[in-house]
PDB file of C-alpha atoms in Angstrom:
ATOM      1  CA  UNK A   1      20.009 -22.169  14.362  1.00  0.00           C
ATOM      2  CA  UNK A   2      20.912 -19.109  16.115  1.00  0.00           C
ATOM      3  CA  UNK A   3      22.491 -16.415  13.954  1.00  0.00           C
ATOM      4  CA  UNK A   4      22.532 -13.184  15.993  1.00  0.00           C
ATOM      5  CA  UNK A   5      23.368 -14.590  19.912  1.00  0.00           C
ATOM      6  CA  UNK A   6      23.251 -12.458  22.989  1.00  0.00           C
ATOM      7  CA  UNK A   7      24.647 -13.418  26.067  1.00  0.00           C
ATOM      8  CA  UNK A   8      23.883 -13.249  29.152  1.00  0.00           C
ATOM      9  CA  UNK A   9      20.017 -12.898  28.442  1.00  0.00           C
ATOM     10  CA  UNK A  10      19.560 -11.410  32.356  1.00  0.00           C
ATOM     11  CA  UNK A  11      22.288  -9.166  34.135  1.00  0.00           C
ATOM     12  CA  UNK A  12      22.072  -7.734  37.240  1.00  0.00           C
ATOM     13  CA  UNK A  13      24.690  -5.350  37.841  1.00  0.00           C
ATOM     14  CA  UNK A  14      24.845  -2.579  41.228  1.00  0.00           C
ATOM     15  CA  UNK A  15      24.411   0.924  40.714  1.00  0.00           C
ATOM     16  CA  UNK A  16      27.903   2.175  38.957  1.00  0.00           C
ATOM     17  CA  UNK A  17      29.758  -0.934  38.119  1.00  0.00           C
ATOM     18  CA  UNK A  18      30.877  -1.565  34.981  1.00  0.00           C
ATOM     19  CA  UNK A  19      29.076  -3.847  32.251  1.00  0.00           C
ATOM     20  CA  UNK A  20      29.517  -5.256  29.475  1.00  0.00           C
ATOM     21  CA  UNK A  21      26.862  -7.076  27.221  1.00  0.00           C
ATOM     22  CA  UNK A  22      28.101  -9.458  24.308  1.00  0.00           C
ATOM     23  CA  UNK A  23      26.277  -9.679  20.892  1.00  0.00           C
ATOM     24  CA  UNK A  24      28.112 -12.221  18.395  1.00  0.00           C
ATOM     25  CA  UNK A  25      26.340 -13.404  14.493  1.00  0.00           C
ATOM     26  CA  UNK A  26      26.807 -16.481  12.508  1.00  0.00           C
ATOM     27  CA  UNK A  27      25.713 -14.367   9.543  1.00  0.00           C
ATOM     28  CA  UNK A  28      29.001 -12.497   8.442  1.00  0.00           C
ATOM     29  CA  UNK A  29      26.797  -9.195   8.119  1.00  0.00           C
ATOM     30  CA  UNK A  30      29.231  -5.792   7.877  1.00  0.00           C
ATOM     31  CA  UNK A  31      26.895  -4.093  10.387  1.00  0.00           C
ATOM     32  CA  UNK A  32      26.222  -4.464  13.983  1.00  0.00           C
ATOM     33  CA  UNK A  33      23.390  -2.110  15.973  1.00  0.00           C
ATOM     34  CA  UNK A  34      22.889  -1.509  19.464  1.00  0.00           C
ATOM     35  CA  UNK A  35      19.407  -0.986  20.589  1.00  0.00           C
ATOM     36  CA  UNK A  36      18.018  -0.022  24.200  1.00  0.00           C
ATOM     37  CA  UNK A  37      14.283  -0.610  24.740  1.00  0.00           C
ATOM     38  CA  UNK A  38      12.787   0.326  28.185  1.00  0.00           C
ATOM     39  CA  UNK A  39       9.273  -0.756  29.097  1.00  0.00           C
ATOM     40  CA  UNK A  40       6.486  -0.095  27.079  1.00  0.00           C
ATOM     41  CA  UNK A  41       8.699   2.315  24.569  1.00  0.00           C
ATOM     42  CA  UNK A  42      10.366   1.641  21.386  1.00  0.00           C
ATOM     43  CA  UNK A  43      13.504   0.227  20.705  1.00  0.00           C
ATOM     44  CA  UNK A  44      15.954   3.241  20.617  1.00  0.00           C
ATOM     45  CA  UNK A  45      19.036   3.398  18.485  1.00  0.00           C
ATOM     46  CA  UNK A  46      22.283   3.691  20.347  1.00  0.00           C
ATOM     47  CA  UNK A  47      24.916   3.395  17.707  1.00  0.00           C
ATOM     48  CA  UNK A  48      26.380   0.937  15.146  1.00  0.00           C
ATOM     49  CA  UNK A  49      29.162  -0.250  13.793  1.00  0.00           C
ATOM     50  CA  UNK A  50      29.921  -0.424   9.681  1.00  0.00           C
ATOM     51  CA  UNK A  51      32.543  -2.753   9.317  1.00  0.00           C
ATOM     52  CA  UNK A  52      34.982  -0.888  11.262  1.00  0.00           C
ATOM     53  CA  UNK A  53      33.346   2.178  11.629  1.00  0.00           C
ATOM     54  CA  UNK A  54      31.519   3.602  14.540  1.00  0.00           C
ATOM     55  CA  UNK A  55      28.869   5.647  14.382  1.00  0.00           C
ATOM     56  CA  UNK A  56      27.130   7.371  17.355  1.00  0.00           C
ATOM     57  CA  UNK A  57      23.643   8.442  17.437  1.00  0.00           C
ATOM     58  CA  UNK A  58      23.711  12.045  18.759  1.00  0.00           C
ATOM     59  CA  UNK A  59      21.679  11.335  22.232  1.00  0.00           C
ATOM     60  CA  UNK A  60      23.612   8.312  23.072  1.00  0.00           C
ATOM     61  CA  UNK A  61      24.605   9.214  26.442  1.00  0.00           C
ATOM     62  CA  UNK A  62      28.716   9.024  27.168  1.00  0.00           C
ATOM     63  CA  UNK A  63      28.137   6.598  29.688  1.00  0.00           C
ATOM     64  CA  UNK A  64      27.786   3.901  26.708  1.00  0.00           C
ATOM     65  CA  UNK A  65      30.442   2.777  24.502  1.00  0.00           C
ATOM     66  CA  UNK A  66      30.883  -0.194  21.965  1.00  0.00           C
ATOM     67  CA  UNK A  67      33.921  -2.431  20.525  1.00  0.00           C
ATOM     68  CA  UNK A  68      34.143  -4.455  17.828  1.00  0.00           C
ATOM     69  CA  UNK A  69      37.066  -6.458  17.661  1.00  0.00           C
ATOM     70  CA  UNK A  70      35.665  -8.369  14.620  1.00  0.00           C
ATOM     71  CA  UNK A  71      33.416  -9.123  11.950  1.00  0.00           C
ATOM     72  CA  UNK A  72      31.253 -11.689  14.344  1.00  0.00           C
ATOM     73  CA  UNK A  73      31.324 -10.125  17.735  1.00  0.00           C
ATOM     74  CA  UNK A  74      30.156  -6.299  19.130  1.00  0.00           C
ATOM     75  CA  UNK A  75      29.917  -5.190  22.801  1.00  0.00           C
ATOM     76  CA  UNK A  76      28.191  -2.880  24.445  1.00  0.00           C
ATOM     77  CA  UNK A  77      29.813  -1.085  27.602  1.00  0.00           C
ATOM     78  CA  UNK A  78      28.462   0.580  30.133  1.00  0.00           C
ATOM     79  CA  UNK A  79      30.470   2.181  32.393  1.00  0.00           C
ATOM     80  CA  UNK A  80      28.561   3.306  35.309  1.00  0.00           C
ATOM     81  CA  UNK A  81      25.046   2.328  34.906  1.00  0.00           C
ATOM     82  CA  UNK A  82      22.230   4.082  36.734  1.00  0.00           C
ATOM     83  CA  UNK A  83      18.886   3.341  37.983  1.00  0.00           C
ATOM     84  CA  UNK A  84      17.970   4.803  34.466  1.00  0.00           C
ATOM     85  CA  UNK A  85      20.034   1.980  32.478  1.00  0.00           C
ATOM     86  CA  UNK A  86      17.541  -0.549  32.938  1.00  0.00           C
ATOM     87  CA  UNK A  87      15.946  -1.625  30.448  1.00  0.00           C
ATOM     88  CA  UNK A  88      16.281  -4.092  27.202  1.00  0.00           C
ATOM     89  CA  UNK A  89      19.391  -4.080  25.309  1.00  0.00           C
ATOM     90  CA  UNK A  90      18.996  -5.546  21.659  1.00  0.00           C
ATOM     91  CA  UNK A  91      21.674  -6.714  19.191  1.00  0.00           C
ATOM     92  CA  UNK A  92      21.181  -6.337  15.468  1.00  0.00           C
ATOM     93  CA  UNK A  93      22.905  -7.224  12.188  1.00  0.00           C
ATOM     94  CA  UNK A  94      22.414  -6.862   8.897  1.00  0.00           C
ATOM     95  CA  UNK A  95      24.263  -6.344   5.421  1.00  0.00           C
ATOM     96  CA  UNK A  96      23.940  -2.618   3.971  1.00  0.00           C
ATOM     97  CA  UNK A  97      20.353  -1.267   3.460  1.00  0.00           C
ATOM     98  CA  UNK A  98      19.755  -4.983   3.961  1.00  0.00           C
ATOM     99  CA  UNK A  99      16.928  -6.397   6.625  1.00  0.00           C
ATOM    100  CA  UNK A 100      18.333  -5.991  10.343  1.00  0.00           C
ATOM    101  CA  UNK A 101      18.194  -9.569  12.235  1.00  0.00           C
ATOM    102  CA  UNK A 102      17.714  -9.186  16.108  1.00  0.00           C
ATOM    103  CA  UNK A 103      19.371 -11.090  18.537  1.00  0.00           C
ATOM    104  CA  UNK A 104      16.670 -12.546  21.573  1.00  0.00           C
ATOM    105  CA  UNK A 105      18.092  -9.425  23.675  1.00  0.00           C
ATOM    106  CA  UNK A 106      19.369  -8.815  27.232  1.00  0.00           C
ATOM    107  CA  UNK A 107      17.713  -7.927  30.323  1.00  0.00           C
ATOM    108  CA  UNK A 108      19.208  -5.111  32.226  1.00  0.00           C
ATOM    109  CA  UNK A 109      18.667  -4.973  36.281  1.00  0.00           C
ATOM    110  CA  UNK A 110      20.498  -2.061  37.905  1.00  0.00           C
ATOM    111  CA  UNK A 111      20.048  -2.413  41.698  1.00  0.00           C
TER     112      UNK A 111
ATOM    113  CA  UNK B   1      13.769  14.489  12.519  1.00  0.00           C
ATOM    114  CA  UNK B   2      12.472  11.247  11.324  1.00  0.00           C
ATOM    115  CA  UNK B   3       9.089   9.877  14.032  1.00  0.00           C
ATOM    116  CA  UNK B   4       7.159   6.820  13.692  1.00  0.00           C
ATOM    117  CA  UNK B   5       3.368   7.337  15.381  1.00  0.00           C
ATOM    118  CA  UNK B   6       1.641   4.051  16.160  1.00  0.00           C
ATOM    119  CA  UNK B   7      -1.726   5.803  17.758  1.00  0.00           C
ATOM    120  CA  UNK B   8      -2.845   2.351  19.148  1.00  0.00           C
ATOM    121  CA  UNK B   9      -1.017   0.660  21.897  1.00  0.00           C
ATOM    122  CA  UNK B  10      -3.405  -2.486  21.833  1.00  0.00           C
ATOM    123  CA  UNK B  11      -5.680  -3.253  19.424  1.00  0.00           C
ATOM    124  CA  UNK B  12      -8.445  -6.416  19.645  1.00  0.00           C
ATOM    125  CA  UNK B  13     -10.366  -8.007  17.357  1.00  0.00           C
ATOM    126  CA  UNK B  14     -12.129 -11.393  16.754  1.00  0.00           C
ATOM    127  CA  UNK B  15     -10.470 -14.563  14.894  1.00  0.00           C
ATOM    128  CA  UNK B  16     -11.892 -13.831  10.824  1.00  0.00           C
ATOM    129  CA  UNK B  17     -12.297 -10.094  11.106  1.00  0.00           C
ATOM    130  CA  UNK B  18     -10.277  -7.426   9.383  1.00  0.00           C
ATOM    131  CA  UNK B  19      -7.638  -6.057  11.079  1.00  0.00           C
ATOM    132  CA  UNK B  20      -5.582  -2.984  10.271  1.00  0.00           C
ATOM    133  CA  UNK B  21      -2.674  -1.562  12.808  1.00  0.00           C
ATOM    134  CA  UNK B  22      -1.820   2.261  11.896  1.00  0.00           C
ATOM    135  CA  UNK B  23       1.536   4.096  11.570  1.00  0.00           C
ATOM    136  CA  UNK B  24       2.053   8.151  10.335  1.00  0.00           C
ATOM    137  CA  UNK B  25       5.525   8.953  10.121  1.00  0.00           C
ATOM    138  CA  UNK B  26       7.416  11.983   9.294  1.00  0.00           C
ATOM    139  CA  UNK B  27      10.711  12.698   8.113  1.00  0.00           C
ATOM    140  CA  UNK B  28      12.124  15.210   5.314  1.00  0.00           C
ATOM    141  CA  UNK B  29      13.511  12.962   3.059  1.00  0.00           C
ATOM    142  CA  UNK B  30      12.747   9.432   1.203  1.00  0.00           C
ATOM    143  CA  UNK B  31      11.839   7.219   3.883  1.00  0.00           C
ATOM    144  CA  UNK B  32      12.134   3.252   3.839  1.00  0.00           C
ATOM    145  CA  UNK B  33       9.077   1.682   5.966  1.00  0.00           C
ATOM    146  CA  UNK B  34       8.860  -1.449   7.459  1.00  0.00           C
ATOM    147  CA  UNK B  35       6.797  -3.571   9.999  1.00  0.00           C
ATOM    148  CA  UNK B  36       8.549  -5.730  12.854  1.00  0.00           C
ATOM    149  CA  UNK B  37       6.912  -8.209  14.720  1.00  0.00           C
ATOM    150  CA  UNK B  38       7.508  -9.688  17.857  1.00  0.00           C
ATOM    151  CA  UNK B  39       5.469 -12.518  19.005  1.00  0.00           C
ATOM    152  CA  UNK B  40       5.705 -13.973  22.906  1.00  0.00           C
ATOM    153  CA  UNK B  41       8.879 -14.914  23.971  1.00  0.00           C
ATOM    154  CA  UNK B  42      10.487 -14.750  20.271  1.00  0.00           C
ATOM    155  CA  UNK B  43      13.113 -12.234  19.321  1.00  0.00           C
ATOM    156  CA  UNK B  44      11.699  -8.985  16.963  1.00  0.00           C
ATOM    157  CA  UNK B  45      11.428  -9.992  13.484  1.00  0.00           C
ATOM    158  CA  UNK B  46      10.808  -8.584  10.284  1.00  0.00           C
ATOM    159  CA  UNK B  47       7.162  -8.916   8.837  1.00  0.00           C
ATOM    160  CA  UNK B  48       7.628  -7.020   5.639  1.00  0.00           C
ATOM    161  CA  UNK B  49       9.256  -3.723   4.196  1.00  0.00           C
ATOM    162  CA  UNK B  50       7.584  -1.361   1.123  1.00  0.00           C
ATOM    163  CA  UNK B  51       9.909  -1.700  -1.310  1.00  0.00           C
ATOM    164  CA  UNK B  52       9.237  -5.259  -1.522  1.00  0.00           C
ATOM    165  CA  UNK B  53       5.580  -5.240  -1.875  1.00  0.00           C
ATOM    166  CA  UNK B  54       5.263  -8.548  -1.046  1.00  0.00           C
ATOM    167  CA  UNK B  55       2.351  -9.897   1.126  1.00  0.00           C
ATOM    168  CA  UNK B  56       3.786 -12.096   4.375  1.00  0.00           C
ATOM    169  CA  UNK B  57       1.093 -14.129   6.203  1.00  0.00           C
ATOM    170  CA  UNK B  58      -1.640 -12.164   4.026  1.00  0.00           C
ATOM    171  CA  UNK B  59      -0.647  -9.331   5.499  1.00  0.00           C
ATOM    172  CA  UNK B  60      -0.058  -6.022   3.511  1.00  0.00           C
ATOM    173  CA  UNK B  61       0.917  -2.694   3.664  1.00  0.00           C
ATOM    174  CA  UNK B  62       0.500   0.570   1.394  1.00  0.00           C
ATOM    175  CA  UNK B  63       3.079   3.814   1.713  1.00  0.00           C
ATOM    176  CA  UNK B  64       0.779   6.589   1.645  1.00  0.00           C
ATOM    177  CA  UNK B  65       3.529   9.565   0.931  1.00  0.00           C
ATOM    178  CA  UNK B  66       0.276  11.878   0.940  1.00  0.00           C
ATOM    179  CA  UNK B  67      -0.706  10.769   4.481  1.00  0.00           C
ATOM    180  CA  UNK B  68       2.373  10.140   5.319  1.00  0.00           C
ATOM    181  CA  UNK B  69       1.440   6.140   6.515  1.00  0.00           C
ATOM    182  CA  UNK B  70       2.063   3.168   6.322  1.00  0.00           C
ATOM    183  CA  UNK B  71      -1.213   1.159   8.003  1.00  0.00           C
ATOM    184  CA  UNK B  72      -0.609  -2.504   8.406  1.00  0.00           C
ATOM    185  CA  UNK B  73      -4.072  -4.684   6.928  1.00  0.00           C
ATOM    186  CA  UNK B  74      -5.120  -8.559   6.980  1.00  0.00           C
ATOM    187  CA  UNK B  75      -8.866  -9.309   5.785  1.00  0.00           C
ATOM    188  CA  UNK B  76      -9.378 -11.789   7.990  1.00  0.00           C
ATOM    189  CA  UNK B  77      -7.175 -12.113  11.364  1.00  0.00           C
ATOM    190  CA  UNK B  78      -6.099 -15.504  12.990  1.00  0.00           C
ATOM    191  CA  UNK B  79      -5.546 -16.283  16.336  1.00  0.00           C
ATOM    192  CA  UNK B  80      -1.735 -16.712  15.657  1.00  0.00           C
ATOM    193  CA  UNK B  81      -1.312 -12.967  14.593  1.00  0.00           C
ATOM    194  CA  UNK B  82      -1.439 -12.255  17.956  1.00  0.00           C
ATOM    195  CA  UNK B  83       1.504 -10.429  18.739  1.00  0.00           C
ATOM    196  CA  UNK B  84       3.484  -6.921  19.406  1.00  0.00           C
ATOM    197  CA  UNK B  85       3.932  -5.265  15.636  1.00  0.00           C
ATOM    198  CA  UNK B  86       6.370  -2.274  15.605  1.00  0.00           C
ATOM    199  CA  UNK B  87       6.290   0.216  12.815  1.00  0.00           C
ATOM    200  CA  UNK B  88       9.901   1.564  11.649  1.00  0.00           C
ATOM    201  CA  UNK B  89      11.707   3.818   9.568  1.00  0.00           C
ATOM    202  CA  UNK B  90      14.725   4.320   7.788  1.00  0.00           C
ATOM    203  CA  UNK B  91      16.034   6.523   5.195  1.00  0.00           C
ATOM    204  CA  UNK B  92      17.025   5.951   1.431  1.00  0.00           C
ATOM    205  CA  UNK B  93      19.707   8.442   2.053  1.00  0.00           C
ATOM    206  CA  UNK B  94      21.597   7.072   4.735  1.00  0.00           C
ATOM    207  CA  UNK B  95      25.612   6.090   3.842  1.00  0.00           C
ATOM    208  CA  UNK B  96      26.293   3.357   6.977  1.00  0.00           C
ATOM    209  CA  UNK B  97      23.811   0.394   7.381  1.00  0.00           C
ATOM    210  CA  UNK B  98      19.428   1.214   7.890  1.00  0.00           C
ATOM    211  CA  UNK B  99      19.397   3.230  11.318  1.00  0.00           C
ATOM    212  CA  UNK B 100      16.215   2.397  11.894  1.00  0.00           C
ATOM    213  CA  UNK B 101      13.379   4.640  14.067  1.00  0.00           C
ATOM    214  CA  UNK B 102      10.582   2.475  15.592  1.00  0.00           C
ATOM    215  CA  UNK B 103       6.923   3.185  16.449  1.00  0.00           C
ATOM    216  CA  UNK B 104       6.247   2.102  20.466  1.00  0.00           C
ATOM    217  CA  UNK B 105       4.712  -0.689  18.675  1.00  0.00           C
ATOM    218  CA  UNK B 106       1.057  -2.446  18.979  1.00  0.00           C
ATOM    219  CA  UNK B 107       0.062  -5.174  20.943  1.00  0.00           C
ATOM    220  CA  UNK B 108      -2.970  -7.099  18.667  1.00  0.00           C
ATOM    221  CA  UNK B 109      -4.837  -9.869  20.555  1.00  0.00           C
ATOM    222  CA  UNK B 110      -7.236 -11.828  18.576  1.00  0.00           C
ATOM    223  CA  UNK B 111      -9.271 -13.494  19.905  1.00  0.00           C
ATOM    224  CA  UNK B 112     -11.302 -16.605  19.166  1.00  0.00           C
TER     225      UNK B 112
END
């Protein structure tokens, strides 16, 4: 049974077009992360949401930006993606201070 | 500035022989520790976090506030242990959810 679901799990997208990566949970958790993880390095906080609330980590470049129209579903926008962009982009959930559950992820490929 | 060090990128042992995966972290104020694993083609999961002091697969783990670590130990290491472990951090302060700061993680094969 799936509980944190990221689709699609591959996107290829061309150098400076718009993206947009879906993350959705089964598990009615009041917090939704964004993680990038490039090769070989560690998964890298981008923001998250708490309940309503966004919250930015302070390196996040501008180029990425989030919605969450509800409780079960997050996005993650990019809006012109670079060479630099690829990587791993993993969903998380989780009730406060609570353990995070990670979606399966989704492969970036800027061309 | 909170860092998680995980000074090993692969580690290798042989099936039945201890095994223990290192992590140093620092940060200025209480920290929350935990270990995530990730085995092939499955999404990151959580092994086990301090405050819990439980023991998942016989695996343990000891907060060393002295040493600042938070090494990851089995006695005797299977052949289904095999897997990327990732060392993270989060702090008891934070207001919004566990922002949580990983460790570039290490890669243990064991081997039969």
């Amino acid at each position: 049974d799936a509980m944190v679901i990221q689709n699609p799990r591959y996107q290829v997208t061309q150098f400076g077009k718009p993206v947009t990566l879906s993350c959705s949970q089964t598990l009615n958790h009041n917090v939704m992360y964004w993680y990038q993880q490039k090769s070989s390095q560690a998964p890298k906080l981008l923001f998250h949401y708490y309940d309503k609330d966004f919250n930015n980590e302070a390196d996040t470049p501008d180029n990425f930006q989030s919605r969450r129209p509800n409780t079960s579903f997050c996005f993650l926008d990019i809006r012109s993606p670079g060479l630099g962009d690829a990587a791993m982009y993993l969903c998380a959930t989780s009730n406060w201070r609570e353990t995070q559950y990670f979606g399966p992820g989704t492969r970036l490929l800027v061309l | 500035a909170q860092r998680v060090t995980q000074p090993e990128k692969l580690l290798s042992v042989f099936k039945g022989a201890p095994v223990e995966l290192k992590c140093n972290y620092s940060y200025s104020g209480s920290p929350e520790l935990f270990w995530y694993v990730q085995y092939s083609r499955q999404r990151l999961q959580l092994l086990l976090r301090h405050i819990s002091r439980e023991s998942i697969k016989g695996f343990t783990a000891d907060l060393n506030k002295g040493e600042t670590s938070f090494h990851l130990k089995k006695p005797f290491a299977q052949e289904e242990d095999s897997a990327m472990y990732y060392c993270a951090l989060s702090g008891l302060e934070e207001t919004s959810g566990s922002r949580l700061t990983f460790g570039e993680g290490t890669q243990l094969t064991v081997n039969p």
